[in-house]
GROMACS .gro file of C-alpha atoms in nm:
model
  250
    1MET     CA    1  18.250  18.568  11.807
    2LYS     CA    2  18.076  18.905  11.815
    3HIS     CA    3  18.195  19.190  11.595
    4VAL     CA    4  18.126  19.560  11.613
    5ILE     CA    5  18.200  19.793  11.321
    6LEU     CA    6  18.325  20.145  11.395
    7ILE     CA    7  18.256  20.397  11.118
    8PRO     CA    8  18.377  20.759  11.162
    9THR     CA    9  18.167  21.021  10.982
   10TYR     CA   10  18.184  21.389  10.899
   11ASN     CA   11  17.935  21.513  10.639
   12GLU     CA   12  17.862  21.166  10.501
   13SER     CA   13  17.482  21.191  10.489
   14ILE     CA   14  17.455  21.031  10.143
   15ALA     CA   15  17.733  20.773  10.157
   16ILE     CA   16  17.645  20.645  10.506
   17VAL     CA   17  17.289  20.555  10.400
   18GLU     CA   18  17.421  20.352  10.107
   19LEU     CA   19  17.676  20.179  10.331
   20LEU     CA   20  17.430  20.090  10.607
   21ASN     CA   21  17.179  19.959  10.355
   22SER     CA   22  17.452  19.731  10.215
   23LEU     CA   23  17.551  19.622  10.565
   24SER     CA   24  17.188  19.538  10.642
   25THR     CA   25  17.201  19.266  10.376
   26LEU     CA   26  17.512  19.117  10.535
   27HIS     CA   27  17.352  19.150  10.879
   28ASN     CA   28  17.098  18.887  10.773
   29GLN     CA   29  17.387  18.640  10.760
   30ARG     CA   30  17.632  18.768  11.022
   31ASP     CA   31  17.601  18.886  11.382
   32PHE     CA   32  17.748  19.233  11.430
   33ASP     CA   33  17.663  19.580  11.555
   34VAL     CA   34  17.764  19.917  11.410
   35ILE     CA   35  17.868  20.232  11.594
   36ILE     CA   36  17.876  20.553  11.392
   37LEU     CA   37  18.134  20.798  11.528
   38ASP     CA   38  17.997  21.131  11.413
   39ASP     CA   39  18.195  21.453  11.464
   40ASN     CA   40  17.889  21.682  11.478
   41SER     CA   41  17.841  21.681  11.101
   42PRO     CA   42  17.672  22.001  10.974
   43ASP     CA   43  17.480  21.792  10.718
   44LYS     CA   44  17.303  21.604  11.004
   45THR     CA   45  17.464  21.268  10.933
   46ALA     CA   46  17.388  21.151  11.289
   47ASP     CA   47  17.018  21.238  11.265
   48ILE     CA   48  16.989  21.065  10.929
   49VAL     CA   49  17.143  20.748  11.072
   50ASP     CA   50  16.907  20.756  11.370
   51ASN     CA   51  16.609  20.795  11.137
   52LEU     CA   52  16.702  20.474  10.955
   53ARG     CA   53  16.606  20.293  11.277
   54TYR     CA   54  16.834  19.995  11.237
   55PRO     CA   55  16.832  19.837  11.586
   56TRP     CA   56  17.192  19.714  11.543
   57VAL     CA   57  17.324  20.063  11.456
   58HIS     CA   58  17.410  20.319  11.725
   59VAL     CA   59  17.546  20.673  11.698
   60LEU     CA   60  17.820  20.814  11.918
   61ARG     CA   61  17.779  21.190  11.888
   62ARG     CA   62  18.104  21.379  11.935
   63PRO     CA   63  18.133  21.756  11.995
   64GLY     CA   64  18.324  21.844  11.679
   65LYS     CA   65  18.572  21.748  11.411
   66ALA     CA   66  18.893  21.626  11.578
   67GLY     CA   67  19.048  21.389  11.327
   68LEU     CA   68  19.031  21.021  11.242
   69GLY     CA   69  19.253  20.908  11.529
   70ALA     CA   70  19.048  21.088  11.792
   71ALA     CA   71  18.724  20.945  11.654
   72TYR     CA   72  18.854  20.589  11.658
   73ARG     CA   73  19.000  20.622  12.006
   74ALA     CA   74  18.660  20.740  12.129
   75GLY     CA   75  18.501  20.442  11.956
   76PHE     CA   76  18.748  20.198  12.112
   77ALA     CA   77  18.680  20.346  12.456
   78GLU     CA   78  18.306  20.301  12.403
   79VAL     CA   79  18.348  19.936  12.301
   80LEU     CA   80  18.581  19.856  12.591
   81LYS     CA   81  18.324  19.970  12.845
   82SER     CA   82  18.158  19.629  12.816
   83ASP     CA   83  18.246  19.266  12.743
   84LYS     CA   84  17.989  19.236  12.466
   85TYR     CA   85  18.231  19.215  12.172
   86THR     CA   86  18.530  19.000  12.077
   87HIS     CA   87  18.646  19.193  11.769
   88VAL     CA   88  18.635  19.551  11.641
   89ILE     CA   89  18.619  19.633  11.271
   90THR     CA   90  18.727  19.975  11.143
   91MET     CA   91  18.573  20.087  10.815
   92ASP     CA   92  18.541  20.406  10.611
   93ALA     CA   93  18.197  20.561  10.556
   94ASP     CA   94  18.250  20.666  10.196
   95GLY     CA   95  18.213  20.325  10.028
   96SER     CA   96  18.583  20.279   9.959
   97HIS     CA   97  18.580  19.971  10.184
   98ARG     CA   98  18.345  19.722  10.023
   99VAL     CA   99  18.095  19.526  10.228
  100GLU     CA  100  18.162  19.233   9.991
  101ASP     CA  101  18.514  19.202  10.135
  102LEU     CA  102  18.399  19.183  10.497
  103PRO     CA  103  18.308  18.811  10.517
  104ALA     CA  104  18.656  18.701  10.408
  105MET     CA  105  18.812  18.931  10.665
  106MET     CA  106  18.579  18.810  10.939
  107ASP     CA  107  18.655  18.449  10.848
  108ALA     CA  108  19.033  18.503  10.870
  109GLN     CA  109  19.048  18.339  11.214
  110HIS     CA  110  19.350  18.380  11.440
  111SER     CA  111  19.459  18.125  11.696
  112SER     CA  112  19.622  18.405  11.893
  113GLU     CA  113  19.418  18.604  12.144
  114LEU     CA  114  19.598  18.921  12.034
  115SER     CA  115  19.533  18.969  11.664
  116ILE     CA  116  19.503  19.220  11.383
  117THR     CA  117  19.360  19.148  11.037
  118LEU     CA  118  19.422  19.397  10.758
  119GLY     CA  119  19.226  19.443  10.438
  120THR     CA  120  19.518  19.494  10.202
  121ARG     CA  121  19.530  19.653   9.860
  122TRP     CA  122  19.891  19.580   9.773
  123ILE     CA  123  19.906  19.198   9.780
  124ALA     CA  124  19.801  18.934   9.527
  125GLY     CA  125  19.426  18.958   9.477
  126GLY     CA  126  19.408  19.316   9.606
  127SER     CA  127  19.336  19.617   9.384
  128VAL     CA  128  19.223  19.979   9.370
  129VAL     CA  129  18.953  20.137   9.154
  130ASN     CA  130  18.933  20.500   9.032
  131TRP     CA  131  19.287  20.590   9.140
  132PRO     CA  132  19.533  20.747   8.894
  133LEU     CA  133  19.872  20.580   8.864
  134THR     CA  134  20.042  20.867   9.050
  135ARG     CA  135  19.828  20.813   9.360
  136GLN     CA  136  19.883  20.438   9.347
  137LEU     CA  137  20.258  20.493   9.336
  138LEU     CA  138  20.236  20.742   9.625
  139SER     CA  139  20.041  20.496   9.841
  140ARG     CA  140  20.273  20.208   9.759
  141ALA     CA  141  20.579  20.421   9.831
  142GLY     CA  142  20.433  20.547  10.159
  143THR     CA  143  20.354  20.204  10.296
  144ALA     CA  144  20.689  20.067  10.174
  145TYR     CA  145  20.872  20.347  10.358
  146ALA     CA  146  20.672  20.283  10.676
  147ARG     CA  147  20.737  19.909  10.648
  148ILE     CA  148  21.113  19.963  10.624
  149ALA     CA  149  21.134  20.242  10.882
  150LEU     CA  150  20.928  20.055  11.143
  151ARG     CA  151  21.039  19.702  11.045
  152ILE     CA  152  20.682  19.574  11.031
  153PRO     CA  153  20.620  19.299  10.771
  154LEU     CA  154  20.285  19.428  10.644
  155HIS     CA  155  20.198  19.553  10.296
  156ASP     CA  156  19.932  19.817  10.365
  157LEU     CA  157  20.019  20.009  10.680
  158THR     CA  158  19.814  20.313  10.579
  159GLY     CA  159  19.492  20.121  10.507
  160GLY     CA  160  19.202  20.158  10.750
  161PHE     CA  161  18.995  19.846  10.675
  162ARG     CA  162  19.092  19.629  10.974
  163ILE     CA  163  18.980  19.393  11.247
  164TYR     CA  164  19.135  19.414  11.594
  165SER     CA  165  19.070  19.160  11.867
  166VAL     CA  166  18.927  19.326  12.176
  167ALA     CA  167  19.197  19.152  12.379
  168LEU     CA  168  19.459  19.339  12.174
  169LEU     CA  169  19.287  19.675  12.227
  170ARG     CA  170  19.277  19.611  12.602
  171LYS     CA  171  19.652  19.544  12.591
  172LEU     CA  172  19.734  19.880  12.431
  173ASN     CA  173  19.777  20.220  12.594
  174LEU     CA  174  19.525  20.380  12.361
  175THR     CA  175  19.518  20.706  12.556
  176GLN     CA  176  19.891  20.750  12.489
  177MET     CA  177  19.841  20.761  12.114
  178THR     CA  178  19.843  21.103  11.951
  179ALA     CA  179  19.815  21.065  11.573
  180THR     CA  180  19.511  21.240  11.430
  181GLY     CA  181  19.495  21.179  11.054
  182TYR     CA  182  19.555  20.865  10.852
  183CYS     CA  183  19.886  20.841  11.035
  184PHE     CA  184  19.676  20.685  11.310
  185GLN     CA  185  19.659  20.365  11.102
  186ILE     CA  186  20.039  20.340  11.105
  187GLU     CA  187  20.050  20.406  11.479
  188MET     CA  188  19.796  20.130  11.549
  189ALA     CA  189  19.987  19.881  11.333
  190MET     CA  190  20.309  19.967  11.516
  191ALA     CA  191  20.146  19.936  11.859
  192SER     CA  192  19.992  19.601  11.761
  193ASP     CA  193  20.333  19.477  11.646
  194LEU     CA  194  20.494  19.589  11.973
  195ALA     CA  195  20.224  19.401  12.165
  196GLY     CA  196  20.315  19.080  11.981
  197ALA     CA  197  19.984  19.051  11.796
  198SER     CA  198  19.946  18.790  11.525
  199LYS     CA  199  19.895  18.950  11.184
  200ARG     CA  200  19.697  18.847  10.881
  201GLU     CA  201  19.636  19.023  10.551
  202VAL     CA  202  19.330  18.966  10.332
  203PRO     CA  203  19.320  19.107   9.976
  204ILE     CA  204  19.052  19.370   9.917
  205THR     CA  205  18.934  19.594   9.635
  206PHE     CA  206  18.955  19.959   9.740
  207VAL     CA  207  18.711  20.186   9.554
  208GLU     CA  208  18.781  20.560   9.555
  209ARG     CA  209  18.470  20.760   9.635
  210ILE     CA  210  18.276  20.915   9.347
  211ASN     CA  211  18.041  21.136   9.552
  212GLY     CA  212  18.132  21.368   9.837
  213VAL     CA  213  18.467  21.517   9.934
  214SER     CA  214  18.781  21.318  10.015
  215LYS     CA  215  18.933  21.384  10.359
  216MET     CA  216  19.287  21.331  10.225
  217SER     CA  217  19.512  21.640  10.216
  218ARG     CA  218  19.876  21.736  10.176
  219ALA     CA  219  19.896  21.808  10.551
  220ILE     CA  220  19.787  21.452  10.629
  221VAL     CA  221  20.055  21.309  10.399
  222ILE     CA  222  20.325  21.528  10.554
  223GLU     CA  223  20.214  21.432  10.906
  224ALA     CA  224  20.236  21.062  10.820
  225LEU     CA  225  20.582  21.096  10.665
  226TRP     CA  226  20.724  21.302  10.950
  227GLN     CA  227  20.572  21.096  11.228
  228THR     CA  228  20.677  20.766  11.071
  229THR     CA  229  21.036  20.891  11.054
  230LEU     CA  230  21.027  20.984  11.424
  231TRP     CA  231  20.877  20.648  11.519
  232GLY     CA  232  21.138  20.466  11.311
  233LEU     CA  233  21.421  20.648  11.488
  234SER     CA  234  21.261  20.580  11.827
  235ARG     CA  235  21.227  20.208  11.756
  236ALA     CA  236  21.589  20.191  11.646
  237LEU     CA  237  21.733  20.391  11.936
  238LYS     CA  238  21.493  20.313  12.223
  239PRO     CA  239  21.297  19.998  12.137
  240ASN     CA  240  21.210  19.905  12.496
  241ALA     CA  241  21.095  20.258  12.585
  242ASP     CA  242  20.877  20.258  12.274
  243LYS     CA  243  20.711  19.934  12.381
  244LEU     CA  244  20.648  20.063  12.732
  245HIS     CA  245  20.477  20.366  12.581
  246TYR     CA  246  20.228  20.164  12.377
  247VAL     CA  247  20.184  19.831  12.559
  248LYS     CA  248  20.046  19.789  12.908
  249SER     CA  249  20.268  19.605  13.155
  250GLU     CA  250  20.159  19.263  13.278
   0.00000   0.00000   0.00000
């Protein structure tokens, strides 16, 4: 198995150095590459990463800030150009996704060729650090609503710490996806479910960033709520059409 980690960045010059240094320790034990998806950060994040000179880290320089979904879709397209990798890991740059949780996620083997593994906060063994109770309740409520509306039996549909099999990504119509913010995580979970992917959840500890600026905003929350409602109605009224939109035909 060969993993590649996709990490989107925008003005993460401090956090990305800390993350890559932590990943370098794990790299002594595991075989993986890293692709930084940088949206032309004004703080020169891409240049800083290049100057670290890790041979297993590469930078995909994008023209400008276009949202989380667009960055990941560009990363997926880059990975799918070759047959080098079997699995793709998605991970935040700000340290909220702990490197310590990666081995357990990587070891959560699937017998199915089409698979998705989620690092989950809201199951036994999972937790969050530095979040007020109000934000915890908001996150729990949001994922519970998405779970009911989309009828997907997963407990952290908005989380971004995941592993997709490359076979699953090749099965999906990635260019047909439109979500830009954190709503993209819900869209990918829904598409994976429609493709019949096997699902596994691994408990993680999510640590809210201390340094830097969070990318979360009210607009992102509203987008996720509105789009999830539309997807839920579509799945209820036109389930086959929805599948044809997201899953490639045989």
